[in-house]
PDB file of C-alpha atoms and ligand atoms in Angstrom:
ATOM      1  CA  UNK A   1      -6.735  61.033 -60.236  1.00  0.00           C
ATOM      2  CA  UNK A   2      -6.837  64.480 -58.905  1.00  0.00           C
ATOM      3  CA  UNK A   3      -6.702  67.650 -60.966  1.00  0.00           C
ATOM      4  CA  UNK A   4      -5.764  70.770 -60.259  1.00  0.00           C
ATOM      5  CA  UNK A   5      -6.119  73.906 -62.065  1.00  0.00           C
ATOM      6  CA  UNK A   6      -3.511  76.381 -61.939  1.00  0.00           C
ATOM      7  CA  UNK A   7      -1.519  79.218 -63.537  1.00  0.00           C
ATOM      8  CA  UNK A   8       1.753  79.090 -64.302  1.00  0.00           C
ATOM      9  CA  UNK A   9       2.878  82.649 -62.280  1.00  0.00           C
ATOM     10  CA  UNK A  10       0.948  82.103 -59.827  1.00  0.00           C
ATOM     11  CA  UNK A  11       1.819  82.021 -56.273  1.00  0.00           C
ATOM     12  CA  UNK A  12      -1.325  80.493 -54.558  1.00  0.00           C
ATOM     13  CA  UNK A  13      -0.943  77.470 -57.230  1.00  0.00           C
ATOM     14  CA  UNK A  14       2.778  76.590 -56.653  1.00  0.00           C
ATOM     15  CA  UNK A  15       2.438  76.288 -52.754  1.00  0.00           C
ATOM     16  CA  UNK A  16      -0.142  73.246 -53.637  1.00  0.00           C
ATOM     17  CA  UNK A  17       2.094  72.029 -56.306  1.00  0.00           C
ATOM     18  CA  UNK A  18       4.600  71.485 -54.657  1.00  0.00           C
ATOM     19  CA  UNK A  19       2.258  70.208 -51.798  1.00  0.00           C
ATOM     20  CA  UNK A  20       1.227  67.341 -53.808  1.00  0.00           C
ATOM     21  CA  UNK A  21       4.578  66.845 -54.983  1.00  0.00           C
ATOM     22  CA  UNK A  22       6.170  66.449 -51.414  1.00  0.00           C
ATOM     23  CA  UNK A  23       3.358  64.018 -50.774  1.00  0.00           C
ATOM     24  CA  UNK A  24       3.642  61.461 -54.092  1.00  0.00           C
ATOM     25  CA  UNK A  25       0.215  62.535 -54.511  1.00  0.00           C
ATOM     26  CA  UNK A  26      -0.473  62.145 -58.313  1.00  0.00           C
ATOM     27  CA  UNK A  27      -2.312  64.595 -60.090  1.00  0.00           C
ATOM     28  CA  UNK A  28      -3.046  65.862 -63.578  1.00  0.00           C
ATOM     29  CA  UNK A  29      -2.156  69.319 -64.023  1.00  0.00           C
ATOM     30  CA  UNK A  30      -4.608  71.715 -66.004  1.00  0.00           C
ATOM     31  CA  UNK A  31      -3.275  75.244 -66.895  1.00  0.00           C
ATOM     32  CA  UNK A  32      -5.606  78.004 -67.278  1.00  0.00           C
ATOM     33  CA  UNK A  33      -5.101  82.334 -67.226  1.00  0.00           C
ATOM     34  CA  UNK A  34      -7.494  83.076 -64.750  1.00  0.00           C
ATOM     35  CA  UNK A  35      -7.983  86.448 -65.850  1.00  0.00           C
ATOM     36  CA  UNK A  36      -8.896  85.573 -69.346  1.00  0.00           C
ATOM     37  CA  UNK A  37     -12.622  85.976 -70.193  1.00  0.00           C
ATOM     38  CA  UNK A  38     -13.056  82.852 -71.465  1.00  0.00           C
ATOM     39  CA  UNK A  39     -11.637  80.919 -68.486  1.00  0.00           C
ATOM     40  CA  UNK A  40     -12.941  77.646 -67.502  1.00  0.00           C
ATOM     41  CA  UNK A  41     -12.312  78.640 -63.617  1.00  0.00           C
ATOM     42  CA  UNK A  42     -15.733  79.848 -62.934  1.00  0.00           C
ATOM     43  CA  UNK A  43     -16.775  76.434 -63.066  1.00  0.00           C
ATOM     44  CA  UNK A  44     -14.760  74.903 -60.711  1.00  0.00           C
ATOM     45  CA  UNK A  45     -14.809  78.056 -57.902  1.00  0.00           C
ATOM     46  CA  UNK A  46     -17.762  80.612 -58.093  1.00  0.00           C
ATOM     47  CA  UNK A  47     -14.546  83.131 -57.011  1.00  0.00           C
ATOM     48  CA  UNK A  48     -12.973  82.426 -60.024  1.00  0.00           C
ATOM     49  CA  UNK A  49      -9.804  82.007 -58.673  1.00  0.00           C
ATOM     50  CA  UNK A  50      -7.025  79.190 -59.203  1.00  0.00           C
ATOM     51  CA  UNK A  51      -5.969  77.040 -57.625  1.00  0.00           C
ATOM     52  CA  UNK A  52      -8.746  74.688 -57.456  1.00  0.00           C
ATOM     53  CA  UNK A  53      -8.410  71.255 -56.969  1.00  0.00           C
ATOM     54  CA  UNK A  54     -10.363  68.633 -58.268  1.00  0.00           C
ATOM     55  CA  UNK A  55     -10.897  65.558 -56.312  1.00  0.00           C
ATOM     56  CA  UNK A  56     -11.469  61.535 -58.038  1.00  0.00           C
ATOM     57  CA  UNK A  57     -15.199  61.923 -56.828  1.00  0.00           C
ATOM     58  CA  UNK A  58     -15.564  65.669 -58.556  1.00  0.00           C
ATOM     59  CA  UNK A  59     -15.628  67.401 -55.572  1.00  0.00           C
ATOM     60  CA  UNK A  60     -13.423  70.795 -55.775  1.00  0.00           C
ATOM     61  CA  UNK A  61     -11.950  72.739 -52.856  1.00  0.00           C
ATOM     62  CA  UNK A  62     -10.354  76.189 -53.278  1.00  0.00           C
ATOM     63  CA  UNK A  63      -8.808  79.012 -51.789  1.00  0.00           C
ATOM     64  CA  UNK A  64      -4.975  77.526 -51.279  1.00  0.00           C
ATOM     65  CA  UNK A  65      -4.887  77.730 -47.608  1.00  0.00           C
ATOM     66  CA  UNK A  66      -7.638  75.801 -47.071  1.00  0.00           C
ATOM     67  CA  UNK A  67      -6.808  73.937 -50.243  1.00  0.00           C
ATOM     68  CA  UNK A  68      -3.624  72.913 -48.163  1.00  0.00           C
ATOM     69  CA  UNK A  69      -5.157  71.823 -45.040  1.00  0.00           C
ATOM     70  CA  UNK A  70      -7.311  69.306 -46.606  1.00  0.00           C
ATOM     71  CA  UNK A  71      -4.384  68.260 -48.313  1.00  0.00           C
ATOM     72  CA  UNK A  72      -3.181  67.846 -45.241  1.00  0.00           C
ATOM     73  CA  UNK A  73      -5.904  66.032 -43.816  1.00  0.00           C
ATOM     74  CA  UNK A  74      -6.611  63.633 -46.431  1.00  0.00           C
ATOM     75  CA  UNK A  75      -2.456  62.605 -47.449  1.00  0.00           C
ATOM     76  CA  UNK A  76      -0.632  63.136 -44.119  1.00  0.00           C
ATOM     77  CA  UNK A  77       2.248  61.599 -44.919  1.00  0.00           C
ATOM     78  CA  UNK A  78       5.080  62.954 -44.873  1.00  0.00           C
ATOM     79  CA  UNK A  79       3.395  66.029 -43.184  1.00  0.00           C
ATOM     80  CA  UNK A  80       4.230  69.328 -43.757  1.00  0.00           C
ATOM     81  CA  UNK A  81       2.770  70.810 -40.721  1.00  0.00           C
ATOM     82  CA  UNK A  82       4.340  71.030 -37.363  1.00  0.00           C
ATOM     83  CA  UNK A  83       2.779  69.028 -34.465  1.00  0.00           C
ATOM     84  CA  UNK A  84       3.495  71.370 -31.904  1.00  0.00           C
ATOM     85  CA  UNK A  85       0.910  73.927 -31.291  1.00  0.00           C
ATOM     86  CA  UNK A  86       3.306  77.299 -31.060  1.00  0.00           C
ATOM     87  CA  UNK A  87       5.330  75.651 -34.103  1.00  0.00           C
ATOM     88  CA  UNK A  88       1.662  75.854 -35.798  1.00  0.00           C
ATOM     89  CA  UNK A  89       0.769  79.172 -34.647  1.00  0.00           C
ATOM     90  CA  UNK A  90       3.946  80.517 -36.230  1.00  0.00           C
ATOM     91  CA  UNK A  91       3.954  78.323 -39.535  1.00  0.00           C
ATOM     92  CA  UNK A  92       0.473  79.708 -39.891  1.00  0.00           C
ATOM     93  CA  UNK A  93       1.775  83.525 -39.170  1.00  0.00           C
ATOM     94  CA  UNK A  94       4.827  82.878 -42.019  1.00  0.00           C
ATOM     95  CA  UNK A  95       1.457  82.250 -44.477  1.00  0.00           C
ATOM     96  CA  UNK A  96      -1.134  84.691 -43.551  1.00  0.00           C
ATOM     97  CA  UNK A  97       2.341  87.335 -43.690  1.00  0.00           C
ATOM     98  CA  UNK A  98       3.748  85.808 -47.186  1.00  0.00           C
ATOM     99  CA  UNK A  99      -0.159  85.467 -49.055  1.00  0.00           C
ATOM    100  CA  UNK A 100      -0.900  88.572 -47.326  1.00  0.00           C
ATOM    101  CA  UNK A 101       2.107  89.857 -49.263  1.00  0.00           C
ATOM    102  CA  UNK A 102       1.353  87.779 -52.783  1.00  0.00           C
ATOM    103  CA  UNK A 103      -2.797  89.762 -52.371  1.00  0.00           C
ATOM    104  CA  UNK A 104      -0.739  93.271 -52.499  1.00  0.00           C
ATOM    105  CA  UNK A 105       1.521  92.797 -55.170  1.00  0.00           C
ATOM    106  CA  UNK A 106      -1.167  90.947 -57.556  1.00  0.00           C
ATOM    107  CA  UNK A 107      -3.187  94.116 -56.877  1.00  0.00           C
ATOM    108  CA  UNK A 108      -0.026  96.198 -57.401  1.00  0.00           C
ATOM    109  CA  UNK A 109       0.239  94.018 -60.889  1.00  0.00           C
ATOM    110  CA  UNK A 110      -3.252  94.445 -61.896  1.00  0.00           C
ATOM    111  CA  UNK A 111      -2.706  98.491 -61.189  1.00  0.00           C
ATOM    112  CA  UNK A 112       0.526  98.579 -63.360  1.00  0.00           C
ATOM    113  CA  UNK A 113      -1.548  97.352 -66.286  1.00  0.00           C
ATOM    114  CA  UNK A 114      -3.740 100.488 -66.105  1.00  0.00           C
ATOM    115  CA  UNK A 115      -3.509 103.019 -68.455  1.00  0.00           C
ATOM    116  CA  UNK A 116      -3.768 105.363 -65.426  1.00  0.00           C
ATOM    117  CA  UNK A 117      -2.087 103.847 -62.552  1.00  0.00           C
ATOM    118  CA  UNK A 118      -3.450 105.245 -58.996  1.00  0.00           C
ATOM    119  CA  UNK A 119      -0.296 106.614 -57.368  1.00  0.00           C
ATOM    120  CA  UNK A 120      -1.985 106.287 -53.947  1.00  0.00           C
ATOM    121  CA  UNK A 121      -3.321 102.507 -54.392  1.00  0.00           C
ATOM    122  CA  UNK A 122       0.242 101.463 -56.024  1.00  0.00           C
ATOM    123  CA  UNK A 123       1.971 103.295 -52.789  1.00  0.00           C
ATOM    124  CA  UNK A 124      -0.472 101.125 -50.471  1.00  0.00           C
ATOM    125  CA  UNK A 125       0.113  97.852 -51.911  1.00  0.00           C
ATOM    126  CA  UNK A 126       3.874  98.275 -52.318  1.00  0.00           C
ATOM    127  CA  UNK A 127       3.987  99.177 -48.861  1.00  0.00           C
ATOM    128  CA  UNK A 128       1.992  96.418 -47.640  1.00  0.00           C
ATOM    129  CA  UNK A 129       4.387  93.755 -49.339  1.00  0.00           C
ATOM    130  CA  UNK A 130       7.954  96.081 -48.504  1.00  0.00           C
ATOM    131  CA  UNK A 131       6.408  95.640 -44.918  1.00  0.00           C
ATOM    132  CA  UNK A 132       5.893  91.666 -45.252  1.00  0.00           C
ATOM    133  CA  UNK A 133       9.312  91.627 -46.630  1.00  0.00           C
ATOM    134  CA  UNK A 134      11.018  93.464 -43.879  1.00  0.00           C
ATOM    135  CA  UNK A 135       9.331  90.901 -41.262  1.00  0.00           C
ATOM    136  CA  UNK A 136      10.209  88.323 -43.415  1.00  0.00           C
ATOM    137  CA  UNK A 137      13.750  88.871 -43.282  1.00  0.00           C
ATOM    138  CA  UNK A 138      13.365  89.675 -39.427  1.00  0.00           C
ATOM    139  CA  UNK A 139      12.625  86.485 -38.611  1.00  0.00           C
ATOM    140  CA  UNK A 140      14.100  83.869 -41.523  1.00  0.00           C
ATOM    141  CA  UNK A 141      17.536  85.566 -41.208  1.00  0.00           C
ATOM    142  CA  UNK A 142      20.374  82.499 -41.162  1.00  0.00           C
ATOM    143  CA  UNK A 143      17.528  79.829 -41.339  1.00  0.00           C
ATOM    144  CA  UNK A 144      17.167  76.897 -43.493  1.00  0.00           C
ATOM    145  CA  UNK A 145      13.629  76.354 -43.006  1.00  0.00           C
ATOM    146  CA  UNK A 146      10.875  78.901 -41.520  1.00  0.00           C
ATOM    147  CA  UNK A 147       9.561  76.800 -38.662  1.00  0.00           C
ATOM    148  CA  UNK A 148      10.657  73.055 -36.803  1.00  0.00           C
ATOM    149  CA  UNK A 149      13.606  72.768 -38.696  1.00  0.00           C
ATOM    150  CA  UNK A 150      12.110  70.982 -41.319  1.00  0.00           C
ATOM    151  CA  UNK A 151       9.435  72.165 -44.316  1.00  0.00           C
ATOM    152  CA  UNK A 152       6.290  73.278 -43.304  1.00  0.00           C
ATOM    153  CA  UNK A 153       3.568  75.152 -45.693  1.00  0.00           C
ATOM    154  CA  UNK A 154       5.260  78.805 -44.562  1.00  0.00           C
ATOM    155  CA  UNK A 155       8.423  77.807 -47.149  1.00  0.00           C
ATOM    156  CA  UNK A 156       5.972  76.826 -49.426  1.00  0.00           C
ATOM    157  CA  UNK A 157       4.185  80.440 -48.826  1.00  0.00           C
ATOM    158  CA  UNK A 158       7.814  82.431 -48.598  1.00  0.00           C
ATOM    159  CA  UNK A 159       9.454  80.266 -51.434  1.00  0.00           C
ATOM    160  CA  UNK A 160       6.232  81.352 -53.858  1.00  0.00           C
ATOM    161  CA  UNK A 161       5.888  84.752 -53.120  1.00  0.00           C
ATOM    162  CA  UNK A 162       9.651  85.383 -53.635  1.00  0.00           C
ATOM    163  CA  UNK A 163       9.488  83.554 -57.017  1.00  0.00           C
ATOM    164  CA  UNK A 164       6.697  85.229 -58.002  1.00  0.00           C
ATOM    165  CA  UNK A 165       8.303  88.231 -57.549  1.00  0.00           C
ATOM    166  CA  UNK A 166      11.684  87.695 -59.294  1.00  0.00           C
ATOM    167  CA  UNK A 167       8.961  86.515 -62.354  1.00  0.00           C
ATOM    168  CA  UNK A 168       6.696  89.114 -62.232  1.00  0.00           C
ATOM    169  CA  UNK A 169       8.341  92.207 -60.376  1.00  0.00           C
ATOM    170  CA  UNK A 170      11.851  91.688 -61.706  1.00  0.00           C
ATOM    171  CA  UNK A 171      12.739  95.342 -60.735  1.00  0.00           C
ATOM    172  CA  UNK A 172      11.356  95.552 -57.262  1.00  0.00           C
ATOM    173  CA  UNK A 173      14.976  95.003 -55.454  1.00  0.00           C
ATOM    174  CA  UNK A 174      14.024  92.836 -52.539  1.00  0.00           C
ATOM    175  CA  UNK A 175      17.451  90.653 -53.470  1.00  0.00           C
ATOM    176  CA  UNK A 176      19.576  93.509 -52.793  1.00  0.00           C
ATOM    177  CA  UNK A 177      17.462  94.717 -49.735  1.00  0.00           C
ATOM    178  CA  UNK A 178      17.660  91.138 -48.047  1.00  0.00           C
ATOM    179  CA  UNK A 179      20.517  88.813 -48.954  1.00  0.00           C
ATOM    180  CA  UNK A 180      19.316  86.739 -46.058  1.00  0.00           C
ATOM    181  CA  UNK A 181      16.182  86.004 -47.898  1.00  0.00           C
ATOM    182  CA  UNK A 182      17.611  85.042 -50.859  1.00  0.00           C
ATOM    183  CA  UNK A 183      20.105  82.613 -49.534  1.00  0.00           C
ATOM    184  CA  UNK A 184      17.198  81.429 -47.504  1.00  0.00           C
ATOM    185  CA  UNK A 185      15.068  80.970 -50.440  1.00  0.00           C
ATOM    186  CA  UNK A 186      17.514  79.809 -53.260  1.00  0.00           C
ATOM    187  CA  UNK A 187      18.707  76.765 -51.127  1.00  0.00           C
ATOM    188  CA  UNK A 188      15.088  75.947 -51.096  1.00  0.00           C
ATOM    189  CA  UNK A 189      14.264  76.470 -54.616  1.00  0.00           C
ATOM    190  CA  UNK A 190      16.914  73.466 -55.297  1.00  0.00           C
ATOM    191  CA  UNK A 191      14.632  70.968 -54.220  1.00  0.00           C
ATOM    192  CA  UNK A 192      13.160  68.932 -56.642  1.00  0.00           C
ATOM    193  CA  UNK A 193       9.194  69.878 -56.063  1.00  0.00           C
ATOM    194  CA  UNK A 194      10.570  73.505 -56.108  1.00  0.00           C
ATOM    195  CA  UNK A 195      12.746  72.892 -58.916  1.00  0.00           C
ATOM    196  CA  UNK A 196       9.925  71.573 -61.100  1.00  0.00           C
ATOM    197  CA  UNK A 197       7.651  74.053 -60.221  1.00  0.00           C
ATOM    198  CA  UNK A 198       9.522  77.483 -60.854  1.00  0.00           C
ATOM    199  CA  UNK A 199       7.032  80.264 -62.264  1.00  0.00           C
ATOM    200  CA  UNK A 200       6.748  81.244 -65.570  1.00  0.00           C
ATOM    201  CA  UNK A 201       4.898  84.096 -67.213  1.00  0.00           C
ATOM    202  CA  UNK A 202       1.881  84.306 -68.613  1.00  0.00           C
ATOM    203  CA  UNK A 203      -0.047  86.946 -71.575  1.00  0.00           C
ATOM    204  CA  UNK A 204      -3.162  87.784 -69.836  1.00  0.00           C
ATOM    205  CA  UNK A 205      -4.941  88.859 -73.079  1.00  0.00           C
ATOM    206  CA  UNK A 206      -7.850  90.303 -71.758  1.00  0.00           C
ATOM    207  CA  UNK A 207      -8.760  93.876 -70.289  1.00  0.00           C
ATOM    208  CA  UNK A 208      -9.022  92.991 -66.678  1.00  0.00           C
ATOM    209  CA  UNK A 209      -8.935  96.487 -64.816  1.00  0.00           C
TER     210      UNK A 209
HETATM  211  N1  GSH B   1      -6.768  83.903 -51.763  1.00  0.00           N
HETATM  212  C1  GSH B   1      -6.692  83.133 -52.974  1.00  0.00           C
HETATM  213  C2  GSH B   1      -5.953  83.953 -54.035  1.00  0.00           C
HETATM  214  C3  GSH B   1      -5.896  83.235 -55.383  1.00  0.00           C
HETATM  215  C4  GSH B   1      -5.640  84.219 -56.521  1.00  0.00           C
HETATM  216  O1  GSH B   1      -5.721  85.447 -56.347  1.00  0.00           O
HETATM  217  N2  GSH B   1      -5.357  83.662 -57.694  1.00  0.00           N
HETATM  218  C5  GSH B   1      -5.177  84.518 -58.872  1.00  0.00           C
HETATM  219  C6  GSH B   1      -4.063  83.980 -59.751  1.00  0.00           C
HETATM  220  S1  GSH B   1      -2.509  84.196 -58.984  1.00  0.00           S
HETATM  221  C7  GSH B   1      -6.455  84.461 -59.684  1.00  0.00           C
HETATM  222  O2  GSH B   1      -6.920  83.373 -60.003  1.00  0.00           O
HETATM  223  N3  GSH B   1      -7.022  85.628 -60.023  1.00  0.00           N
HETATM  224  C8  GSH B   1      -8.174  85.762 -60.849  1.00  0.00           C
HETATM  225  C9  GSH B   1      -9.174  86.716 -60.283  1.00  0.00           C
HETATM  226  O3  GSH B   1      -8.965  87.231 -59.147  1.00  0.00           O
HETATM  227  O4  GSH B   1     -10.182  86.967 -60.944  1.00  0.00           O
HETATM  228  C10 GSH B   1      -5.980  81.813 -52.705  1.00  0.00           C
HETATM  229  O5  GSH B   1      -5.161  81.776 -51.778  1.00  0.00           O
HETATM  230  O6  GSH B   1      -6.271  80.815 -53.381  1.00  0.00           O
END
């Protein structure tokens, strides 16, 4: 049985949730808060980053893109990448665009928890992910899916980000910037895999920045 080790905000760990969900592939789920200092994710990934999943034979892959395309390549049915090259191009643009987005606004997180938040670093990040949104809603306007008319990994990528954010940046007013995003993403969230996978906080005890 596979493992996976994940958090229960996090972004990164929901896309390959609900991966493995889509897929029937079993797994056991192991929750950790990767910022704690006594987390066990140092040794499963020497970046000490979730998720990390843990194959039957021990082996563990991380970093969730990549953690996704062997996913891919070892359970490809039913697939959730495209088959046709420019379809794969752009499902891979809707990721690199929406974790691009989820690596700003966990720095932007980490900042807020500072006694002395940086003005200048906060301004970068938030720009960075008010950017990603603004392309986001460019493009997924009136869609039901990102790419092929059917789900591919960039819902998984869009879907998490956005839930992270309602989670974890409750005030940040991305709903009321992009209502196309939000009917775009809510109709996904109703799937089941989605469904049992919405984001929850989590009390990251230790000093971390
Ligand atoms: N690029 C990584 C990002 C993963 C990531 O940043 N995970 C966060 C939780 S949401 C984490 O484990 N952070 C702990 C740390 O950076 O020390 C991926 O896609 O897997």
């Amino acid at each position: 049985m596979y493992r996976l080790i994940s958090a229960t905000p996090s972004p990164y760990a929901r896309k390959v949730r609900i991966a493995l969900l889509e897929k029937g592939v079993p797994f056991e789920l192991v929750t950790e808060v990767p910022w704690n200092a006594d987390t066990a994710t140092p040794r499963y990934n020497p970046l000490e980053k979730v998720p990390v999943l843990i194959a039957p034979n021990g082996e563990s892959v991380f970093e969730s893109r990549y953690v996704l395309e062997w996913i891919e390549v070892k359970h490809p049915d039913p697939p959730l990448a495209p088959t046709k090259p420019d379809d794969l191009l752009a499902m891979k643009r809707y990721e690199v665009i929406a974790d691009g987005a989820c690596d700003a606004l966990v720095l932007l997180f980490i900042e807020r928890s500072r006694t002395h938040p940086s003005a200048e670093w906060t301004a970068r990040q938030k720009r960075k992910a008010d950017g990603a949104l603004r392309e986001l809603s460019r493009t997924i306007a009136g869609r039901s899916f990102c790419v092929a008319d059917r789900l591919t990994y960039a819902d998984l990528a869009v879907v998490s980000l956005l839930g992270w954010m309602r989670v974890r940046m409750p005030d940040y007013g991305w709903e009321s910037l992009y209502p196309d995003l939000v009917a775009y993403t809510d109709r996904l969230e109703a799937r089941p895999s989605f469904q049992s996978t919405v984001p929850t906080a989590q009390v990251i005890r230790d000093k971390v920045a």
